[in-house]
Amino acid sequence: MPNISTTYLGLQLKSPIIAASSGLTNSLEDIKAIEKAGAGAVVLKSLFEEEIVTEMERELHQMHSQNYLYPETMDYYDTFDVEGTLSDYLRLISDCKKEVGIPVIASVNCITAHNWPSYARNLEDAGARAIELNIYALPSDLERKGEEQEQVYFDVIEAVLKEVSIPVSIKISHYFSNLGEVITRLSKTGIAGLTLFNRFYSPDIDVDNLEVIPTHIFSQEHEYTMPLRWIAITSNRVDCHLAATTGIHDSRTIVKMLLAGAQVVQLASTLYKNGVETIQRYNHEIDQWMKKHDFKNLDDFRGSLSQSNAANPAGYLRVQFMKQFSQK
Ligand SMILES: Cc1cc2nc3c(=O)[nH]c(=O)nc-3n(C[C@H](O)[C@H](O)[C@H](O)COP(=O)(O)O)c2cc1C
């Protein structure tokens, strides 16, 4: 029988399939269903830096306002019910610790290294087995230099690593001017993993109602090619694990990511569309594929088609359509 267990961020996982951070990983009941379906781990829905900072400021303000209270300021803080959000999040982690066997990875969506990193310790204390940091701010400041934008990643990592002893991974997008170099440099900071690539909320225009609306909440199947290429190019060259996410909608694509060098995959859209039970089928199909190819463990084939191992490494580097479509 093939063995589909794997390590990831120093954790032992019984499957390389992880339920990605999303609304599907926001309650104990849903997480138990994900575990039952056979996922190797779960990344919780992200807490947002703003939620953490607002709560910290409120606490600070409450301390300072015991003698002198500004009612308007307290009204302002009262409009954000973040107090509940943060304590609910910690409770979810500690409930998971008691009732869920698979590793539960906390997630924080952040855009600065200011103030909030000290909160990361609470996630560890509550029982999170690792923390995934989802770092990205749209570079909409047209004056800000690329290096400044990039530096935030290194500042956040340094600040968070000082606070926690559990493994930390970073979830990034592909929007860097020199992606491969940044991935390699990030991998040497002491993080345990990199998740490639995050997928964002995108705006569209509704021409009937003349308004800006969200579009394509879920990924399409062809979107896996971007993480596939970069996992293939960077695996064996980075100092941490790589997790693949975006556009992974079937077991064949999971196998492709492993062949490219991914340690694990993180799924969201297909679980929304097909239900979390589909993880069980994916595990079975990976198992069947391994049997067919006579692989006993994931390490027997992981990375065998990375750029450095593939018979045709240039295949990952080609970007122009030199021959295809050049003749009708
Ligand atoms: C509805 C929804 C909510 C999501 N929320 C988060 C989130 O809170 N934090 C995060 O890091 N990623 C979030 N994601 C991104 C997913 O974790 C995942 O990386 C992305 O959707 C690509 O995987 P997919 O193609 O399987 O959907 C969300 C995705 C969806 C569809």
Short mmCIF file of C-alpha atoms and ligand atoms in Angstrom, two decimals:
data_model
loop_
_atom_site.label_atom_id
_atom_site.label_comp_id
_atom_site.label_asym_id
_atom_site.label_seq_id
_atom_site.Cartn_x
_atom_site.Cartn_y
_atom_site.Cartn_z
CA MET A 1 0.00 0.00 0.00
CA PRO A 2 1.45 3.41 -0.90
CA ASN A 3 2.01 5.74 2.00
CA ILE A 4 0.80 9.29 1.36
CA SER A 5 1.93 10.74 4.69
CA THR A 6 4.37 13.62 4.68
CA THR A 7 6.13 16.07 6.90
CA TYR A 8 5.36 19.77 6.56
CA LEU A 9 6.83 22.59 8.68
CA GLY A 10 8.19 19.90 11.01
CA LEU A 11 4.68 18.48 11.48
CA GLN A 12 3.65 14.92 10.64
CA LEU A 13 0.72 14.89 8.17
CA LYS A 14 -1.19 11.80 7.06
CA SER A 15 -1.94 13.37 3.66
CA PRO A 16 -0.31 16.14 1.58
CA ILE A 17 -3.74 17.78 1.24
CA ILE A 18 -4.32 20.80 3.47
CA ALA A 19 -7.56 22.74 3.68
CA ALA A 20 -6.44 26.29 2.82
CA SER A 21 -7.36 29.31 4.88
CA SER A 22 -10.96 30.25 4.01
CA GLY A 23 -14.47 30.42 5.40
CA LEU A 24 -14.40 26.60 5.36
CA THR A 25 -11.86 26.52 8.18
CA ASN A 26 -13.59 28.91 10.52
CA SER A 27 -15.51 26.59 12.84
CA LEU A 28 -14.81 23.48 14.90
CA GLU A 29 -17.60 21.58 13.15
CA ASP A 30 -16.21 22.30 9.66
CA ILE A 31 -12.67 21.47 10.74
CA LYS A 32 -13.81 18.14 12.14
CA ALA A 33 -15.50 17.39 8.80
CA ILE A 34 -12.25 18.26 7.01
CA GLU A 35 -10.32 15.95 9.31
CA LYS A 36 -12.86 13.17 8.75
CA ALA A 37 -12.48 13.58 4.98
CA GLY A 38 -8.75 12.85 5.34
CA ALA A 39 -6.97 16.21 5.15
CA GLY A 40 -3.45 16.31 6.51
CA ALA A 41 -3.89 19.70 8.20
CA VAL A 42 -6.01 22.84 8.27
CA VAL A 43 -5.05 26.49 7.93
CA LEU A 44 -7.59 28.57 9.82
CA LYS A 45 -9.35 31.55 8.26
CA SER A 46 -7.02 34.55 8.68
CA LEU A 47 -7.16 37.00 11.50
CA PHE A 48 -6.48 40.47 10.15
CA GLU A 49 -3.75 42.72 11.48
CA GLU A 50 -6.32 45.53 11.76
CA GLU A 51 -8.44 43.35 14.07
CA ILE A 52 -5.46 42.61 16.30
CA VAL A 53 -4.22 46.20 16.45
CA THR A 54 -7.68 47.64 17.11
CA GLU A 55 -8.10 45.25 20.02
CA MET A 56 -4.66 46.10 21.41
CA GLU A 57 -5.42 49.80 21.20
CA ARG A 58 -8.73 49.32 22.90
CA GLU A 59 -7.07 47.49 25.78
CA LEU A 60 -4.46 50.22 26.04
CA HIS A 61 -7.13 52.87 25.97
CA GLN A 62 -9.15 51.14 28.64
CA MET A 63 -6.10 51.15 30.89
CA HIS A 64 -5.49 54.84 30.28
CA SER A 65 -9.11 55.86 30.50
CA GLN A 66 -9.81 54.48 33.94
CA ASN A 67 -9.33 57.98 35.35
CA TYR A 68 -10.23 60.02 32.33
CA LEU A 69 -12.63 58.67 29.75
CA TYR A 70 -13.21 60.12 26.29
CA PRO A 71 -16.68 58.80 25.43
CA GLU A 72 -16.27 59.40 21.68
CA THR A 73 -13.11 57.36 21.55
CA MET A 74 -14.71 54.49 23.40
CA ASP A 75 -17.69 54.71 21.03
CA TYR A 76 -15.26 54.38 18.14
CA TYR A 77 -13.73 51.22 19.57
CA ASP A 78 -17.13 49.84 20.47
CA THR A 79 -18.15 49.89 16.81
CA PHE A 80 -15.51 47.24 16.08
CA ASP A 81 -16.48 44.01 17.74
CA VAL A 82 -12.95 42.73 17.50
CA GLU A 83 -12.77 41.74 21.14
CA GLY A 84 -15.11 38.87 20.36
CA THR A 85 -13.29 38.05 17.14
CA LEU A 86 -9.93 37.56 18.79
CA SER A 87 -11.16 35.61 21.77
CA ASP A 88 -13.30 33.45 19.45
CA TYR A 89 -10.22 32.75 17.36
CA LEU A 90 -8.17 31.68 20.37
CA ARG A 91 -11.07 29.57 21.62
CA LEU A 92 -11.34 27.89 18.21
CA ILE A 93 -7.64 27.02 18.35
CA SER A 94 -7.86 25.61 21.87
CA ASP A 95 -11.06 23.66 21.02
CA CYS A 96 -9.25 22.21 18.00
CA LYS A 97 -6.35 21.27 20.23
CA LYS A 98 -8.74 19.23 22.39
CA GLU A 99 -10.96 17.76 19.68
CA VAL A 100 -9.03 17.63 16.39
CA GLY A 101 -6.15 15.26 15.73
CA ILE A 102 -4.65 16.89 12.62
CA PRO A 103 -2.39 19.94 12.96
CA VAL A 104 -4.18 23.28 13.00
CA ILE A 105 -2.23 26.19 11.56
CA ALA A 106 -3.25 29.71 12.56
CA SER A 107 -3.22 32.42 9.91
CA VAL A 108 -2.65 36.16 10.09
CA ASN A 109 -3.20 38.53 7.22
CA CYS A 110 -0.80 41.42 7.72
CA ILE A 111 0.76 44.32 5.87
CA THR A 112 3.17 45.75 8.48
CA ALA A 113 5.44 44.63 11.32
CA HIS A 114 4.02 47.30 13.64
CA ASN A 115 2.65 46.33 17.04
CA TRP A 116 0.67 43.24 16.13
CA PRO A 117 3.51 40.61 16.11
CA SER A 118 3.53 40.37 19.92
CA TYR A 119 0.02 38.94 19.58
CA ALA A 120 1.40 35.92 17.67
CA ARG A 121 2.43 34.41 21.01
CA ASN A 122 -1.26 34.12 21.97
CA LEU A 123 -1.84 31.90 18.94
CA GLU A 124 0.98 29.61 20.02
CA ASP A 125 -0.23 29.58 23.64
CA ALA A 126 -3.75 28.66 22.51
CA GLY A 127 -2.36 25.57 20.76
CA ALA A 128 -1.66 26.51 17.12
CA ARG A 129 0.90 24.07 15.69
CA ALA A 130 2.27 26.66 13.24
CA ILE A 131 1.45 30.12 11.92
CA GLU A 132 0.98 31.06 8.28
CA LEU A 133 1.40 34.77 7.55
CA ASN A 134 -0.49 36.04 4.57
CA ILE A 135 1.44 39.21 3.69
CA TYR A 136 0.35 41.52 0.91
CA ALA A 137 -0.74 45.07 0.35
CA LEU A 138 -1.62 46.27 -3.13
CA PRO A 139 1.23 48.62 -4.16
CA SER A 140 -1.25 51.38 -4.94
CA ASP A 141 1.12 54.07 -3.61
CA LEU A 142 2.64 55.02 -6.95
CA GLU A 143 5.62 56.72 -5.27
CA ARG A 144 6.69 53.77 -3.10
CA LYS A 145 9.78 51.91 -4.26
CA GLY A 146 9.77 48.15 -4.84
CA GLU A 147 12.49 47.58 -2.20
CA GLU A 148 10.39 49.28 0.49
CA GLN A 149 7.43 47.11 -0.43
CA GLU A 150 9.60 43.99 -0.25
CA GLN A 151 11.28 44.94 3.03
CA VAL A 152 7.97 44.57 4.86
CA TYR A 153 8.16 40.79 4.40
CA PHE A 154 11.54 40.59 6.09
CA ASP A 155 10.50 42.94 8.90
CA VAL A 156 7.36 40.93 9.63
CA ILE A 157 9.26 37.64 9.62
CA GLU A 158 11.93 38.97 11.98
CA ALA A 159 9.34 40.38 14.39
CA VAL A 160 7.18 37.25 14.45
CA LEU A 161 10.09 34.81 14.77
CA LYS A 162 11.18 36.69 17.90
CA GLU A 163 7.78 36.05 19.48
CA VAL A 164 7.05 32.39 18.78
CA SER A 165 8.77 29.05 18.86
CA ILE A 166 6.31 27.20 16.58
CA PRO A 167 7.09 27.05 12.84
CA VAL A 168 6.17 30.08 10.74
CA SER A 169 5.33 30.00 7.05
CA ILE A 170 4.68 32.84 4.63
CA LYS A 171 1.99 32.92 1.99
CA ILE A 172 2.94 35.20 -0.87
CA SER A 173 1.66 36.30 -4.23
CA HIS A 174 3.68 36.27 -7.43
CA TYR A 175 3.71 40.07 -7.64
CA PHE A 176 7.44 40.68 -7.18
CA SER A 177 9.78 42.20 -9.71
CA ASN A 178 12.36 39.46 -9.15
CA LEU A 179 10.27 36.60 -7.87
CA GLY A 180 12.82 33.77 -7.77
CA GLU A 181 15.40 35.86 -5.92
CA VAL A 182 12.83 37.02 -3.33
CA ILE A 183 11.55 33.47 -2.78
CA THR A 184 15.12 32.25 -2.21
CA ARG A 185 15.95 35.12 0.14
CA LEU A 186 12.71 34.67 2.12
CA SER A 187 13.46 30.96 2.50
CA LYS A 188 16.71 31.79 4.31
CA THR A 189 15.13 33.94 7.03
CA GLY A 190 14.31 31.10 9.40
CA ILE A 191 10.78 30.48 8.15
CA ALA A 192 9.75 26.84 7.79
CA GLY A 193 7.63 27.18 4.67
CA LEU A 194 6.44 29.28 1.75
CA THR A 195 2.97 29.00 0.27
CA LEU A 196 2.91 29.82 -3.45
CA PHE A 197 0.74 31.67 -4.46
CA ASN A 198 -2.02 33.53 -2.73
CA ARG A 199 -5.01 34.53 -4.83
CA PHE A 200 -6.77 37.80 -4.25
CA TYR A 201 -10.16 39.35 -4.27
CA SER A 202 -10.42 41.08 -7.65
CA PRO A 203 -12.70 43.95 -8.60
CA ASP A 204 -14.91 44.09 -11.67
CA ILE A 205 -17.44 46.61 -13.00
CA ASP A 206 -21.15 45.93 -13.22
CA VAL A 207 -22.15 47.88 -16.33
CA ASP A 208 -25.87 47.54 -15.64
CA ASN A 209 -25.79 48.98 -12.14
CA LEU A 210 -22.66 51.10 -12.67
CA GLU A 211 -20.84 49.82 -9.63
CA VAL A 212 -17.64 48.06 -8.60
CA ILE A 213 -18.25 44.44 -7.64
CA PRO A 214 -16.08 41.43 -6.68
CA THR A 215 -15.42 38.86 -9.37
CA HIS A 216 -14.10 35.28 -9.70
CA ILE A 217 -14.15 34.52 -6.00
CA PHE A 218 -13.12 30.94 -6.84
CA SER A 219 -10.11 29.96 -8.91
CA GLN A 220 -10.34 28.39 -12.35
CA GLU A 221 -8.61 25.12 -13.18
CA HIS A 222 -5.98 26.63 -15.50
CA GLU A 223 -4.63 28.87 -12.71
CA TYR A 224 -2.46 26.09 -11.27
CA THR A 225 0.21 26.68 -13.93
CA MET A 226 1.66 29.74 -12.19
CA PRO A 227 2.43 28.00 -8.84
CA LEU A 228 3.48 24.86 -10.75
CA ARG A 229 6.14 26.74 -12.68
CA TRP A 230 7.58 28.53 -9.66
CA ILE A 231 7.54 25.50 -7.40
CA ALA A 232 9.39 23.61 -10.11
CA ILE A 233 11.94 26.41 -10.54
CA THR A 234 12.59 27.02 -6.85
CA SER A 235 12.28 23.58 -5.23
CA ASN A 236 15.68 22.12 -4.30
CA ARG A 237 16.97 25.68 -4.21
CA VAL A 238 15.15 27.01 -1.16
CA ASP A 239 15.80 26.43 2.52
CA CYS A 240 12.20 25.69 3.49
CA HIS A 241 9.17 23.65 2.46
CA LEU A 242 6.96 24.77 -0.40
CA ALA A 243 3.17 24.53 -0.31
CA ALA A 244 1.25 24.91 -3.57
CA THR A 245 -2.02 26.78 -3.72
CA THR A 246 -4.30 28.23 -6.44
CA GLY A 247 -6.11 26.38 -9.17
CA ILE A 248 -5.69 22.88 -7.75
CA HIS A 249 -9.03 21.24 -8.56
CA ASP A 250 -8.25 17.52 -8.94
CA SER A 251 -5.89 14.76 -7.84
CA ARG A 252 -3.87 14.89 -11.06
CA THR A 253 -2.98 18.51 -10.34
CA ILE A 254 -2.03 17.56 -6.77
CA VAL A 255 0.33 14.94 -8.21
CA LYS A 256 1.77 17.55 -10.63
CA MET A 257 2.57 19.86 -7.72
CA LEU A 258 4.31 17.05 -5.85
CA LEU A 259 6.29 16.11 -8.96
CA ALA A 260 7.32 19.77 -9.27
CA GLY A 261 8.59 19.67 -5.67
CA ALA A 262 5.74 20.84 -3.42
CA GLN A 263 5.68 19.36 0.06
CA VAL A 264 1.91 19.80 0.33
CA VAL A 265 -1.01 21.43 -1.47
CA GLN A 266 -3.58 23.81 -0.04
CA LEU A 267 -7.11 23.68 -1.47
CA ALA A 268 -10.01 26.10 -1.15
CA SER A 269 -12.10 26.58 -4.33
CA THR A 270 -12.60 22.90 -5.09
CA LEU A 271 -13.68 22.29 -1.50
CA TYR A 272 -16.26 25.07 -1.81
CA LYS A 273 -17.51 23.69 -5.12
CA ASN A 274 -17.40 19.94 -4.45
CA GLY A 275 -17.59 19.71 -0.66
CA VAL A 276 -14.81 18.84 1.75
CA GLU A 277 -15.61 15.10 1.36
CA THR A 278 -13.86 15.30 -2.00
CA ILE A 279 -10.53 15.18 -0.10
CA GLN A 280 -11.18 11.49 0.54
CA ARG A 281 -11.47 10.85 -3.21
CA TYR A 282 -8.30 12.84 -3.93
CA ASN A 283 -6.37 10.81 -1.35
CA HIS A 284 -7.64 7.60 -2.92
CA GLU A 285 -6.73 8.75 -6.43
CA ILE A 286 -3.22 9.77 -5.36
CA ASP A 287 -2.87 6.32 -3.82
CA GLN A 288 -4.06 4.67 -7.08
CA TRP A 289 -1.67 6.77 -9.17
CA MET A 290 1.24 5.83 -6.89
CA LYS A 291 0.34 2.14 -7.16
CA LYS A 292 0.25 2.38 -10.94
CA HIS A 293 3.71 3.92 -11.00
CA ASP A 294 5.02 1.69 -8.24
CA PHE A 295 5.82 4.52 -5.84
CA LYS A 296 5.74 3.58 -2.15
CA ASN A 297 6.14 7.04 -0.61
CA LEU A 298 5.69 10.64 -1.72
CA ASP A 299 9.44 11.14 -1.50
CA ASP A 300 9.89 8.47 -4.20
CA PHE A 301 8.68 10.97 -6.78
CA ARG A 302 8.49 14.39 -5.10
CA GLY A 303 10.51 16.94 -7.05
CA SER A 304 11.42 14.45 -9.79
CA LEU A 305 10.07 16.89 -12.36
CA SER A 306 11.40 20.05 -10.74
CA GLN A 307 13.37 22.26 -13.04
CA SER A 308 16.67 20.95 -11.73
CA ASN A 309 15.62 17.29 -12.15
CA ALA A 310 13.48 17.38 -15.30
CA ALA A 311 14.86 16.01 -18.58
CA ASN A 312 13.75 19.25 -20.21
CA PRO A 313 14.51 22.01 -17.67
CA ALA A 314 14.06 24.71 -20.30
CA GLY A 315 10.39 23.79 -20.48
CA TYR A 316 9.81 25.76 -17.27
CA LEU A 317 11.66 28.81 -18.55
CA ARG A 318 9.98 29.28 -21.91
CA VAL A 319 7.60 32.23 -21.90
CA GLN A 320 7.12 33.14 -25.55
CA PHE A 321 5.09 31.23 -28.09
CA MET A 322 7.90 30.68 -30.57
CA LYS A 323 6.30 27.96 -32.67
CA GLN A 324 2.77 27.44 -31.39
CA PHE A 325 0.17 29.41 -33.31
CA SER A 326 2.81 30.91 -35.60
CA GLN A 327 1.27 29.10 -38.57
CA LYS A 328 -2.42 28.97 -39.19
C1 LIG B 1 -13.84 32.46 0.07
C2 LIG B 1 -12.37 32.45 0.29
C3 LIG B 1 -11.84 32.98 1.46
C4 LIG B 1 -10.45 33.01 1.63
N1 LIG B 1 -9.93 33.55 2.79
C5 LIG B 1 -8.57 33.54 2.98
C6 LIG B 1 -8.00 34.03 4.17
O1 LIG B 1 -8.68 34.49 5.10
N2 LIG B 1 -6.65 34.00 4.30
C7 LIG B 1 -5.84 33.47 3.32
O2 LIG B 1 -4.61 33.43 3.49
N3 LIG B 1 -6.36 33.00 2.17
C8 LIG B 1 -7.69 33.03 1.98
N4 LIG B 1 -8.22 32.53 0.82
C9 LIG B 1 -7.29 32.02 -0.22
C10 LIG B 1 -7.18 30.50 -0.13
O3 LIG B 1 -6.58 30.11 1.09
C11 LIG B 1 -6.37 29.91 -1.30
O4 LIG B 1 -4.99 30.19 -1.11
C12 LIG B 1 -6.78 30.46 -2.65
O5 LIG B 1 -8.18 30.49 -2.77
C13 LIG B 1 -6.21 29.62 -3.79
O6 LIG B 1 -6.59 28.28 -3.69
P1 LIG B 1 -7.81 27.68 -4.58
O7 LIG B 1 -7.47 27.88 -5.98
O8 LIG B 1 -7.87 26.23 -4.16
O9 LIG B 1 -9.04 28.43 -4.18
C14 LIG B 1 -9.60 32.49 0.63
C15 LIG B 1 -10.16 31.93 -0.53
C16 LIG B 1 -11.52 31.90 -0.71
C17 LIG B 1 -12.07 31.30 -1.98
#
